[in-house]
Every structure is written in structure tokens, then in C-alpha cells.
Short mmCIF file of C-alpha atoms and ligand atoms in Angstrom, two decimals:
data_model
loop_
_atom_site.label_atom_id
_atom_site.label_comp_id
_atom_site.label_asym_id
_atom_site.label_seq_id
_atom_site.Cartn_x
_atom_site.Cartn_y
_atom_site.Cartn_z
CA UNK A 1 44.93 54.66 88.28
CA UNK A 2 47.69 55.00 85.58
CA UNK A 3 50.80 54.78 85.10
CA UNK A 4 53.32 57.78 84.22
CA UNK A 5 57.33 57.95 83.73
CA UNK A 6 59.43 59.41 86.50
CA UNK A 7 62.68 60.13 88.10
CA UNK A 8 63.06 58.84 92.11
CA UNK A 9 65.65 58.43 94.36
CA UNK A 10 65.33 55.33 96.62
CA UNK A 11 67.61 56.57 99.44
CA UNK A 12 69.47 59.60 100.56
CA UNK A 13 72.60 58.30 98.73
CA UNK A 14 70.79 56.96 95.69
CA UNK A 15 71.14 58.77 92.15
CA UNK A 16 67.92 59.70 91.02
CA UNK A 17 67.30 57.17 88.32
CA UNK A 18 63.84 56.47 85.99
CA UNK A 19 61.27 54.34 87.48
CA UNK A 20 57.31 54.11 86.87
CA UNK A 21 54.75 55.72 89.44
CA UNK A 22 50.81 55.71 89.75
CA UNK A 23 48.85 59.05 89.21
CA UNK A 24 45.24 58.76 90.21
CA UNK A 25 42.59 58.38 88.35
CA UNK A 26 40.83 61.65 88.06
CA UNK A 27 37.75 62.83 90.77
CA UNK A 28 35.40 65.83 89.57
CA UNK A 29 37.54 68.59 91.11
CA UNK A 30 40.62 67.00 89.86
CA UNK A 31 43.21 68.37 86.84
CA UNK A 32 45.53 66.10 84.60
CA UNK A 33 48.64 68.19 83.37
CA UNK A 34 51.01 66.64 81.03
CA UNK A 35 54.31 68.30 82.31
CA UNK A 36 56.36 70.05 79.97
CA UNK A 37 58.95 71.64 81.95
CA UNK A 38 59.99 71.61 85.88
CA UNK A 39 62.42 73.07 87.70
CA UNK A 40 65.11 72.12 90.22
CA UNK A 41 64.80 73.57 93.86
CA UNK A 42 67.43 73.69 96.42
CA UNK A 43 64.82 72.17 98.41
CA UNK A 44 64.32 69.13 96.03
CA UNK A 45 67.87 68.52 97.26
CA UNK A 46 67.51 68.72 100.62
CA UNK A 47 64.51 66.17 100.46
CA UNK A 48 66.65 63.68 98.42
CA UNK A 49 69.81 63.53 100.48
CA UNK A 50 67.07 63.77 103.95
CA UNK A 51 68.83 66.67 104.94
CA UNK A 52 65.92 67.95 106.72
CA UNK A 53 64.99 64.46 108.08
CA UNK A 54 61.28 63.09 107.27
CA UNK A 55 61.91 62.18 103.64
CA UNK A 56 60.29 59.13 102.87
CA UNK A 57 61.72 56.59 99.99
CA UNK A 58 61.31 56.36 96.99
CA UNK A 59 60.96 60.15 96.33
CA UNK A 60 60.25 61.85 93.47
CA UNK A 61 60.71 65.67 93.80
CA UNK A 62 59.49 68.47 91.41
CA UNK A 63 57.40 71.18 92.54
CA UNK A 64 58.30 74.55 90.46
CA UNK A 65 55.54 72.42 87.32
CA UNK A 66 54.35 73.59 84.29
CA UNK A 67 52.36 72.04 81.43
CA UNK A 68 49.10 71.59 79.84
CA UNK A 69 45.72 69.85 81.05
CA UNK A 70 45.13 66.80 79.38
CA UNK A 71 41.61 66.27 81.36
CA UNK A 72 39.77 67.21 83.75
CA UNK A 73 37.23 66.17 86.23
CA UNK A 74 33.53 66.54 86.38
CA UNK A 75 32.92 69.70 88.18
CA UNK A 76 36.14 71.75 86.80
CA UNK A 77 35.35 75.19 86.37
CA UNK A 78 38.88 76.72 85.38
CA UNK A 79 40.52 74.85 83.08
CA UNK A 80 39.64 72.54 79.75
CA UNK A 81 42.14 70.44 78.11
CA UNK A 82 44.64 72.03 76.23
CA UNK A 83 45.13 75.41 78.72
CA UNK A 84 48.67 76.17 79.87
CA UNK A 85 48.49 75.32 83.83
CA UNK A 86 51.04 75.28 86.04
CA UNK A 87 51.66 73.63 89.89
CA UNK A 88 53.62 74.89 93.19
CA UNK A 89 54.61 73.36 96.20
CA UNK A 90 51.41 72.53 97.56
CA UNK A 91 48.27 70.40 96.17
CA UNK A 92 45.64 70.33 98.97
CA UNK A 93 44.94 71.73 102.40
CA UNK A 94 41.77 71.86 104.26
CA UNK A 95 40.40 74.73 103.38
CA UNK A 96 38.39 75.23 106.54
CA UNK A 97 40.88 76.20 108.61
CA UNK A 98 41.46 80.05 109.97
CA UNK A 99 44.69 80.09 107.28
CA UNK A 100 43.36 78.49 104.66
CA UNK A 101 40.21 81.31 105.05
CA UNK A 102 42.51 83.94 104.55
CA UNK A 103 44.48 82.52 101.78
CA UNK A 104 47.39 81.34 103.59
CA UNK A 105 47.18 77.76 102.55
CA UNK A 106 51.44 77.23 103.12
CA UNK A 107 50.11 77.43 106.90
CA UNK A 108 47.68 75.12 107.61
CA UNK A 109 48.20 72.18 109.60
CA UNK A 110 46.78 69.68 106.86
CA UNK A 111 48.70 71.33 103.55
CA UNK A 112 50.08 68.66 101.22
CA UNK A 113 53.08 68.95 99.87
CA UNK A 114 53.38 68.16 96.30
CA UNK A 115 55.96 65.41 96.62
CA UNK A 116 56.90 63.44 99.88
CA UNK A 117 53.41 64.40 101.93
CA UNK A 118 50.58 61.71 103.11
CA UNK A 119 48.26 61.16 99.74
CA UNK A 120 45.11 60.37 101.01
CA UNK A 121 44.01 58.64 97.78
CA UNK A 122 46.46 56.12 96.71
CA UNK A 123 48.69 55.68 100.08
CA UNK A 124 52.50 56.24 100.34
CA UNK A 125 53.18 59.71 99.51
CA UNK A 126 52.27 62.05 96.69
CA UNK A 127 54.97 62.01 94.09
CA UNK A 128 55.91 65.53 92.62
CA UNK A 129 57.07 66.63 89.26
CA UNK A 130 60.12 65.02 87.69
CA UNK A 131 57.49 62.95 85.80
CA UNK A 132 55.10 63.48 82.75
CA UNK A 133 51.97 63.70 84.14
CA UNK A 134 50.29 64.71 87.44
CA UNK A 135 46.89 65.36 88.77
CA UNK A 136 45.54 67.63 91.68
CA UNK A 137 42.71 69.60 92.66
CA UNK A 138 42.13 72.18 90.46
CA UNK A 139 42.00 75.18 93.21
CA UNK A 140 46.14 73.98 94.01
CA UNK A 141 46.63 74.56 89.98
CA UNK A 142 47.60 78.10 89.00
CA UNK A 143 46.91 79.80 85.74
CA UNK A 144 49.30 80.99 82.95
CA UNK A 145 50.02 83.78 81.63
CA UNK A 146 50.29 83.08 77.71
CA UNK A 147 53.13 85.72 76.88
CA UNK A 148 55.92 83.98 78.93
CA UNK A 149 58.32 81.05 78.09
CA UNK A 150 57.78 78.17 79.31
CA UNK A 151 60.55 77.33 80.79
CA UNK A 152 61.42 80.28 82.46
CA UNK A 153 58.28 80.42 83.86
CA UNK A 154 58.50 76.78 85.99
CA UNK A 155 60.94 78.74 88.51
CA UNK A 156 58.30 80.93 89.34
CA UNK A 157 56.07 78.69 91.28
CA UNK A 158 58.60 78.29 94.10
CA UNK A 159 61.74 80.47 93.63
CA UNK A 160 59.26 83.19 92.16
CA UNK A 161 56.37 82.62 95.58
CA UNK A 162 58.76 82.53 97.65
CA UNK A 163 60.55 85.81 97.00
CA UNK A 164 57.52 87.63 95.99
CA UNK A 165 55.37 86.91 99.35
CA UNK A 166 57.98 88.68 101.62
CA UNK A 167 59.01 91.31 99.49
CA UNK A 168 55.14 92.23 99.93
CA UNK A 169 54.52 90.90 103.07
CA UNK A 170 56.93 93.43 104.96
CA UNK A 171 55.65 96.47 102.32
CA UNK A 172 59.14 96.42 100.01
CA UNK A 173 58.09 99.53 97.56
CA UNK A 174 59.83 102.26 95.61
CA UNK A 175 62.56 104.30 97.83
CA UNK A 176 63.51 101.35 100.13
CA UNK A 177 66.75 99.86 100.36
CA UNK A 178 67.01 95.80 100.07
CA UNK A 179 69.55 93.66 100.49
CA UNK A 180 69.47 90.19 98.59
CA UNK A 181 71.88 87.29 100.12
CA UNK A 182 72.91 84.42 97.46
CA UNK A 183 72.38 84.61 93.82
CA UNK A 184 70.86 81.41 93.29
CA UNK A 185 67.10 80.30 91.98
CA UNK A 186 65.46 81.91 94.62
CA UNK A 187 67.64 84.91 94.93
CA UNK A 188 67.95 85.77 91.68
CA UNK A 189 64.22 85.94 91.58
CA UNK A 190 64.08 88.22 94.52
CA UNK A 191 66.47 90.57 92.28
CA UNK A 192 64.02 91.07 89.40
CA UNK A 193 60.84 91.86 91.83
CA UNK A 194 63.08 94.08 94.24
CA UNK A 195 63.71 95.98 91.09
CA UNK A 196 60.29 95.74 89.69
CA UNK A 197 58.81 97.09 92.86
CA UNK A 198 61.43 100.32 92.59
CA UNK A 199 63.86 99.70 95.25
CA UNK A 200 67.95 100.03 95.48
CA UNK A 201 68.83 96.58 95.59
CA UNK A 202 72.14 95.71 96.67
CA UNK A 203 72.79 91.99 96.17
CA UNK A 204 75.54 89.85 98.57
CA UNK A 205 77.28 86.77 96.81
CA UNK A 206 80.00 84.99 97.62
CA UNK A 207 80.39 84.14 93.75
CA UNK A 208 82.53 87.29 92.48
CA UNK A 209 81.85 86.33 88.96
CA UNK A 210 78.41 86.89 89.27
CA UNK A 211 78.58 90.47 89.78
CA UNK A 212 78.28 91.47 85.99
CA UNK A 213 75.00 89.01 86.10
CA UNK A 214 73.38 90.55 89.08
CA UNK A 215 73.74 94.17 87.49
CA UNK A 216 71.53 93.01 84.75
CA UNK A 217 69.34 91.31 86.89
CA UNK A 218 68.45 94.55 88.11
CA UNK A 219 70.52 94.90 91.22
CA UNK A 220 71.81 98.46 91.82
CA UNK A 221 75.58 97.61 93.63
CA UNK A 222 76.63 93.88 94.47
CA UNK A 223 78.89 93.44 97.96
CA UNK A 224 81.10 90.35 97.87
CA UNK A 225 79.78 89.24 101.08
CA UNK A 226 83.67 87.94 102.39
CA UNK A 227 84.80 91.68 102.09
CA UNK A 228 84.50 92.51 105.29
CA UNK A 229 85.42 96.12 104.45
CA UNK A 230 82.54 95.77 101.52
CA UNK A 231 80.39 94.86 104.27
CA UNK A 232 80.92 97.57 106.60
CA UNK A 233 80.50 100.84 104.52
CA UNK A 234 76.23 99.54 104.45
CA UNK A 235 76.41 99.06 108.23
CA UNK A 236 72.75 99.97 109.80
CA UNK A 237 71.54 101.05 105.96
CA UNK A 238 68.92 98.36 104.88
CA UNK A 239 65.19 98.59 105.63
CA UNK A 240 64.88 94.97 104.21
CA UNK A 241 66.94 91.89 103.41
CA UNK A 242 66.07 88.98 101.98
CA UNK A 243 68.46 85.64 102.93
CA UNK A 244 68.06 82.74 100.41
CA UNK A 245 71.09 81.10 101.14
CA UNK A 246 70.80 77.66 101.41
CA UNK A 247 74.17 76.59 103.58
CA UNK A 248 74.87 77.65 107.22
CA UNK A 249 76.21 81.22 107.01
CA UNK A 250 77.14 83.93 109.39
CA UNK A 251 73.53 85.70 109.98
CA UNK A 252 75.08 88.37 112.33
CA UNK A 253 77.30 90.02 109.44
CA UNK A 254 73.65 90.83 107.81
CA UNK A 255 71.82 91.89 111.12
CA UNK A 256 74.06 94.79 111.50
CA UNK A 257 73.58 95.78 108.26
CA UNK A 258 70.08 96.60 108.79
CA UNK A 259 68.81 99.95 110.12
CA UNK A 260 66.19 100.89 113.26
CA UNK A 261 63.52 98.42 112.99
CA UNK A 262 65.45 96.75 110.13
CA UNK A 263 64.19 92.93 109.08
CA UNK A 264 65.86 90.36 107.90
CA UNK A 265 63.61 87.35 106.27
CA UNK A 266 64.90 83.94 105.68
CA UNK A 267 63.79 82.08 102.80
CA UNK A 268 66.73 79.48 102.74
CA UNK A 269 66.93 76.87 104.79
CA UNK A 270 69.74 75.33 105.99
CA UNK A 271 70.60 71.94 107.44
CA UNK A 272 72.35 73.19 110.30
CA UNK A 273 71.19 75.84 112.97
CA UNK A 274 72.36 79.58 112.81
CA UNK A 275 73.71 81.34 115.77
CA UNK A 276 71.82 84.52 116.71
CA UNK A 277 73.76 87.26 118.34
CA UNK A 278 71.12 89.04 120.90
CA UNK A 279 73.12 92.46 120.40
CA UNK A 280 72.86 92.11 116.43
CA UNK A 281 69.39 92.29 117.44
CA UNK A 282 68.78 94.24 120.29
CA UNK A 283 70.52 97.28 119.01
CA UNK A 284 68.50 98.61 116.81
CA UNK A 285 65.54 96.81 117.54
CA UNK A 286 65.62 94.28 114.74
CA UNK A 287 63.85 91.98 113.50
CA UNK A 288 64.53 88.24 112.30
CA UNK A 289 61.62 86.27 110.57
CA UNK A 290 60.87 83.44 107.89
CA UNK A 291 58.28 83.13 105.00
CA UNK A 292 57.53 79.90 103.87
CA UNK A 293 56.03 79.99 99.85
CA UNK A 294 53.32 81.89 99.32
CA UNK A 295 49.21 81.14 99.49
CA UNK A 296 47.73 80.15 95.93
CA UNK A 297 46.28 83.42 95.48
CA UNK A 298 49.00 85.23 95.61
CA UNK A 299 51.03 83.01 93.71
CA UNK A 300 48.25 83.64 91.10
CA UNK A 301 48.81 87.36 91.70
CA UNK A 302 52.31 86.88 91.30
CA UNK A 303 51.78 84.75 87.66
CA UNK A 304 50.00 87.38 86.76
CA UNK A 305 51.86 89.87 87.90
CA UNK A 306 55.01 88.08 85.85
CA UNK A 307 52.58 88.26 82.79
CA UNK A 308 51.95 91.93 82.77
CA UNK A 309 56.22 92.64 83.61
CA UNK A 310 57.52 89.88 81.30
CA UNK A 311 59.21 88.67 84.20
CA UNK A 312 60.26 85.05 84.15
CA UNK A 313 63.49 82.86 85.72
CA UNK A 314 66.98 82.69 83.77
CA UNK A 315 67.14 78.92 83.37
CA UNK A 316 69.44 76.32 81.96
CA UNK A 317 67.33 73.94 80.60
CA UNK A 318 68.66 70.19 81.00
CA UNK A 319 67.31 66.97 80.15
CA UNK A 320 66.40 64.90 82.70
CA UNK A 321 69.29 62.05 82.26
CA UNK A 322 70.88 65.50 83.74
CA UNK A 323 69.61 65.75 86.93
CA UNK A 324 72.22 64.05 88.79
CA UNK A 325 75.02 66.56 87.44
CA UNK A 326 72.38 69.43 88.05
CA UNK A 327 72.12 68.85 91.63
CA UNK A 328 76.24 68.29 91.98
CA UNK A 329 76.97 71.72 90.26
CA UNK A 330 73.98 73.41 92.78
CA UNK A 331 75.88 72.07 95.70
CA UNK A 332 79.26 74.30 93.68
CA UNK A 333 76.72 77.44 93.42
CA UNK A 334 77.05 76.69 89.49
CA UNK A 335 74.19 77.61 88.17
CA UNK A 336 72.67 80.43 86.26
CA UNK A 337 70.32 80.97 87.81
CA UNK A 338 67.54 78.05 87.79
CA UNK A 339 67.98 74.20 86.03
CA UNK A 340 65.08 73.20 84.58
CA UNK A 341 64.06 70.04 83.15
CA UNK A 342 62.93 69.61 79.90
CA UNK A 343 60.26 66.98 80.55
CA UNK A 344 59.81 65.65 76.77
CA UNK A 345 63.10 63.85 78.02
CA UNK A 346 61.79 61.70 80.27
CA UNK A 347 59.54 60.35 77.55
CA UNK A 348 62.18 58.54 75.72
CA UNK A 349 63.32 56.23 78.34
P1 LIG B 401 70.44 77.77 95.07
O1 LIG B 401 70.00 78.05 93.69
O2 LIG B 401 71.43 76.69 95.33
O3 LIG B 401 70.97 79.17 95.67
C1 LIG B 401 71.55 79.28 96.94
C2 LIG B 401 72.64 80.37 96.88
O4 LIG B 401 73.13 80.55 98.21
C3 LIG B 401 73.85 79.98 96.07
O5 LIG B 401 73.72 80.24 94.70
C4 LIG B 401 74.93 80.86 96.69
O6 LIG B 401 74.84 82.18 96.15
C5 LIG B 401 74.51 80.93 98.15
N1 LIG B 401 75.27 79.98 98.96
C6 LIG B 401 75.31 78.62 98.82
N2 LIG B 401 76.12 78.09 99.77
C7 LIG B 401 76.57 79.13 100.51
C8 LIG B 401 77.43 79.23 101.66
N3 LIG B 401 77.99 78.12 102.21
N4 LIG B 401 77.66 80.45 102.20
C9 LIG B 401 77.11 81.55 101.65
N5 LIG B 401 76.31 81.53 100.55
C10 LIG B 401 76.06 80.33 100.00
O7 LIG B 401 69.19 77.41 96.01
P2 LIG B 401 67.66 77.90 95.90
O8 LIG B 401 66.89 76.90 95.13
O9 LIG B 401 67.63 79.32 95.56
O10 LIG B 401 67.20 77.69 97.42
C11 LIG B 401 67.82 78.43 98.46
C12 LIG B 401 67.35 77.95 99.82
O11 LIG B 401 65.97 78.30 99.98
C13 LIG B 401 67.39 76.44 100.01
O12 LIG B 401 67.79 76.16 101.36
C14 LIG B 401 65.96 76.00 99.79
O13 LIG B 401 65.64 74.79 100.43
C15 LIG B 401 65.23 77.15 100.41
N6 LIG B 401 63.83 77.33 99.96
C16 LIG B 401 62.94 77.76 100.89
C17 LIG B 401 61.64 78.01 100.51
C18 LIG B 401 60.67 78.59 101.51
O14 LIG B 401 59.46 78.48 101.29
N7 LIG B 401 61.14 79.22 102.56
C19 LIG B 401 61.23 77.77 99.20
C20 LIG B 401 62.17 77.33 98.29
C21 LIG B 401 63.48 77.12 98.68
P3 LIG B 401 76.16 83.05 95.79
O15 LIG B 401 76.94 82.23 94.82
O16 LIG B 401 75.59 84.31 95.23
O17 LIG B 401 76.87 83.28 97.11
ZN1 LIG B 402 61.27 75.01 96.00
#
């Protein structure tokens, strides 16, 4: 065991403020990443503040990671010290079970989260990466690709898995139209590979000043979603939408935009229920899903995919003395489009 500098919060009203944890010491499939940069989920939020219930004090959140091994265990295969490696939202599974088999590791009933789950080898709960160094199992760590920057590419390991998976997941190609709800981390993302893959994308914010952003971003028209006239000329129009919002929000007003066996995905995840209409549905026999993340392989495929597009998140990078302000300003919608934390911060404390 060692010791490593990090950022916790010790209840759901607490700051997050610097404190010490305890990293394992390393076991022959295990990686040690010293973390360079990591961004700031929604979701890291929502753990703090135990707006989803189940968080478990003190917490340290972080799982968007990126850095470079330090060391590695016996029987690593894929990486030596000194590789750029990056880590998502999950560090083990079982990988025996039926979805871990077919690569759908987010699904199985023993996943570990990177921060806040059961960790089986030092007690408490694994810690995740607002800190300088972190070990896992190398088949949870993710190459990559050397042509990106660094920072940008942190976002990519949640906001970037997340938005990829059900763009492909419900066949989003060229000649399809998508709708995007919330410009945000994860939305923003879902912009740039709606746009890769060749398909009008037609973004919904509530932030007018964000329309001249989402144009670049690759969106083809932006709707400010409390238009209700806006709204109504793409009534029954979208094959696809995508809904990253992360507050509770009328779902209905984007259920009717969809057309005959339409689907909507949600990504976000809000505290509070949303009401369903059954005609919003039933109408034109739509569909209403979630996607949680995305397996490791194709969050590899996705990396690499990133790599060969020179795709990567618009950040603000912050230090980590930061983070408290970062999370206020998310809860405002301020934020262009991803903080992330410059870890070398964190060092000087
Ligand atoms: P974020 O950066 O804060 O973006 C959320 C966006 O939603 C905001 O920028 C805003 O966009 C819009 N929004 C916020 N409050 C709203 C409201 N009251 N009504 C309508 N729109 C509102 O958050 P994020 O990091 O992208 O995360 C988004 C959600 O996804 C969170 O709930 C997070 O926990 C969840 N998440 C889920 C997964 C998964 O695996 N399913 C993974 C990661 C995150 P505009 O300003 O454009 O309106
Ligand atoms: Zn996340």
C-alpha cells in the first residue's frame, strides 16, 4: 500500500477538500498511472451531493482519467511504464458472466465502479480520480491514441462512451436525422460523433448563447428547446435523439418529435422521475430506452476511433483548488463544454 494526494468530500454538503488515500500495492495484472488530467462528470456531482442515494463517505470521484503508467505488475502484457493510458468508469467485473462474454462489462452484476464501489482489496470503497495516482487491472485500462491532447481527451472516457455506444447501438449513420438534448459534457460529445457519423444533427438547449458554439460543434440547426413554436415545425421528424440532460425535464415535448418507430435514448440521469405520456408513445410506436457507458472494447474502439478523426472534448482546464466553483457553475449550465482538472495541481498541496 501507498499513499497518494486526493480531493474527497466527507458528506453530501461537504466541499471537496484535499485529504490522503491508499492505492494498492500492485498484483501481476495490475497498472499504476500517474494521473495527469481528469475530468468533471455531471455524475461526479450527483455522487457527492447523494443525489442518487448509495454514496458512501468520504468520496473521491474522477472517472473520465488520463495519465501515464508508472509500473506495472508481473504478468502485464499491454502497457510498460511510460505509455499514455487512460481509465473510464469501470475497473473490474467478473468477466465470466454472459455480459461480460460479449463485451458488455457496464452490465454485469459484479462491475466496479471506479470510485464509490466495494474494493475487494483494501475495504471501504475504491477511490476514483481526483488524485495523482491510481491502479487497476490492466484489461479496465484503455489505450491512447498519441495524436490527441491530453486534456481534451479525459472527457472521452465517459462523456465520449457514453454518447458513442448509443449513437451505434441504435445504427445512427449518414442520412439520419438526430436530435441532441443539452449542450453539456456529454452532449456536446454526442454533437461531434453525430456529425462524424454523417447525420443532420439538430441540437436542443435551453442556453440561447450556445447556439453559435453548437454550429461549430458540428450541429446542422439548434432549436431553443422553450420555443414551443421552434419545437413544433420538427414534430414526428427524428429517427434518433439522444437526451443528456441531467435535471428533470419535460420528456413528452421530445417524444413527439420523433417519427414511426422513432427512439429516444437517455443518457442523463436525473434525480427526480420523468412522467411518460402513453400517447407520446403509442402513436407512432415509439420507443424510450437508456444506455449506460459503454463496454471497454468499444470504448477502445471509440479512443481509437477519436485518434484517426482528431476528435477530442472542448475543455476548460482548472486546477483542482477549482473544483468546488466547477461543480457550482455546472449546476448554472456554465460550462464549455467539459472542466477538467489539471492534476499537477493537486501535487502542490
Ligand atoms: P452537464 O455538462 O451539466 O450537461 C447537462 C446539460 O443539460 C446542461 O449543459 C444543459 O444544457 C442541460 N440542462 C441542465 N439542466 C437542465 C434543465 N433543468 N432543463 C433542461 N436542460 C437542462 O452534464 P453531463 O456531465 O453532460 O451529464 C449529463 C447527465 O448524464 C448527468 O445526469 C449525468 O449523471 C449523466 N451521465 C450518464 C451516464 C450514463 O452512462 N448513462 C454517463 C455519464 C453521465 P443546455 O444549456 O444546452 O440546455
Ligand atoms: Zn461520467
Amino acid at each position: 500500500m501507498y499513499n497518494t494526494k486526493a480531493y474527497a468530500a466527507a458528506s453530501a454538503t461537504s466541499p471537496l477538500a484535499s485529504t490522503q488515500i491508499k492505492r494498492r500495492d500492485l498484483i501481476e495484472h495490475d497498472v499504476q498511472i500517474e494521473i495527469l488530467f481528469c475530468g468533471i462528470c455531471h455524475s461526479d456531482l450527483h455522487s457527492v451531493r447523494n443525489e442518487w442515494g448509495g454514496t458512501v463517505y468520504p468520496i473521491v470521484p474522477g472517472h473520465e482519467i488520463v495519465g501515464r503508467v508508472t509500473e506495472v505488475g508481473s504478468a502485464v502484457t499491454k502497457y510498460k511504464p511510460g505509455d499514455l493510458a487512460a481509465i473510464g468508469c469501470m475497473v473490474d467485473s467478473d468477466l465470466t458472466c454472459p455480459h461480460c462474454k460479449a463485451g458488455l462489462e457496464q452490465f454485469c452484476q459484479n462491475t466496479i465502479l471506479t470510485y464509490n464501489s466495494p474494493d475487494k482489496h483494501l475495504g471501504g470503497v475504491t477511490y476514483g480520480g481526483y488524485s495523482n495516482s491510481i491502479v487497476a487491472d490492466e484489461r479496465f485500462v484503455l489505450r491512447v491514441p498519441d495524436n490527441l491532447d491530453l486534456a481534451g481527451v479525459a472527457p472521452l472516457l465517459c462523456a465520449g462512451i457514453t454518447t458513442y455506444s448509443p449513437l451505434r447501438h441504435w445504427g445512427v449513420s449518414e442520412g439520419k436525422k438526430v436530435g441532441v438534448v443539452g449542450l453539456g459534457g456529454l452532449g456536446h460529445m454526442a454533437v461531434k460523433f453525430a456529425h462524424a457519423f454523417g447525420t443532420h444533427v439538430v441540437v436542443f438547449t435551453t442556453s440561447p448563447d450556445k447556439t453559435e458554439d453548437a454550429l461549430r460543434l458540428g450541429a446542422d440547426e439548434v432549436v431553443v428547446s422553450r420555443n414551443a413554436d421552434e419545437m413544433q415545425k420538427h414534430a414526428g421528424s427524428f429517427d434518433f435523439i439522444l437526451d443528456t440532460v441531467s435535471a428533470k425535464h419535460d420528456i413528452n415535448a421530445y417524444l413527439n418529435l420523433l417519427r414511426l418507430d422513432g427512439n429516444i435514448t437517455l443518457v442523463g440521469a436525473p434525480e427526480k422521475p420523468l412522467d411518460v405520456a402513453a400517447f407520446s408513445l403509442i402513436m407512432a410506436r415509439r420507443s424510450l430506452s437508456g444506455s449506460s457507458i459503454g463496454g471497454i472494447a468499444e470504448t477502445q474502439e471509440m479512443l481509437d476511433f477519436c485518434g484517426e478523426h482528431s476528435i477530442t472534448a472542448d475543455v476548460e482546464v482548472v486546477p483542482i483548488q477549482k473544483v468546488n466553483e466547477a461543480y457550482d457553475r455546472l449546476l448554472k449550465s456554465d460550462v464549455k463544454y467539459r472542466f477538467v482538472i489539471d492534476m499537477a495541481s493537486l501535487k502542490s498541496e
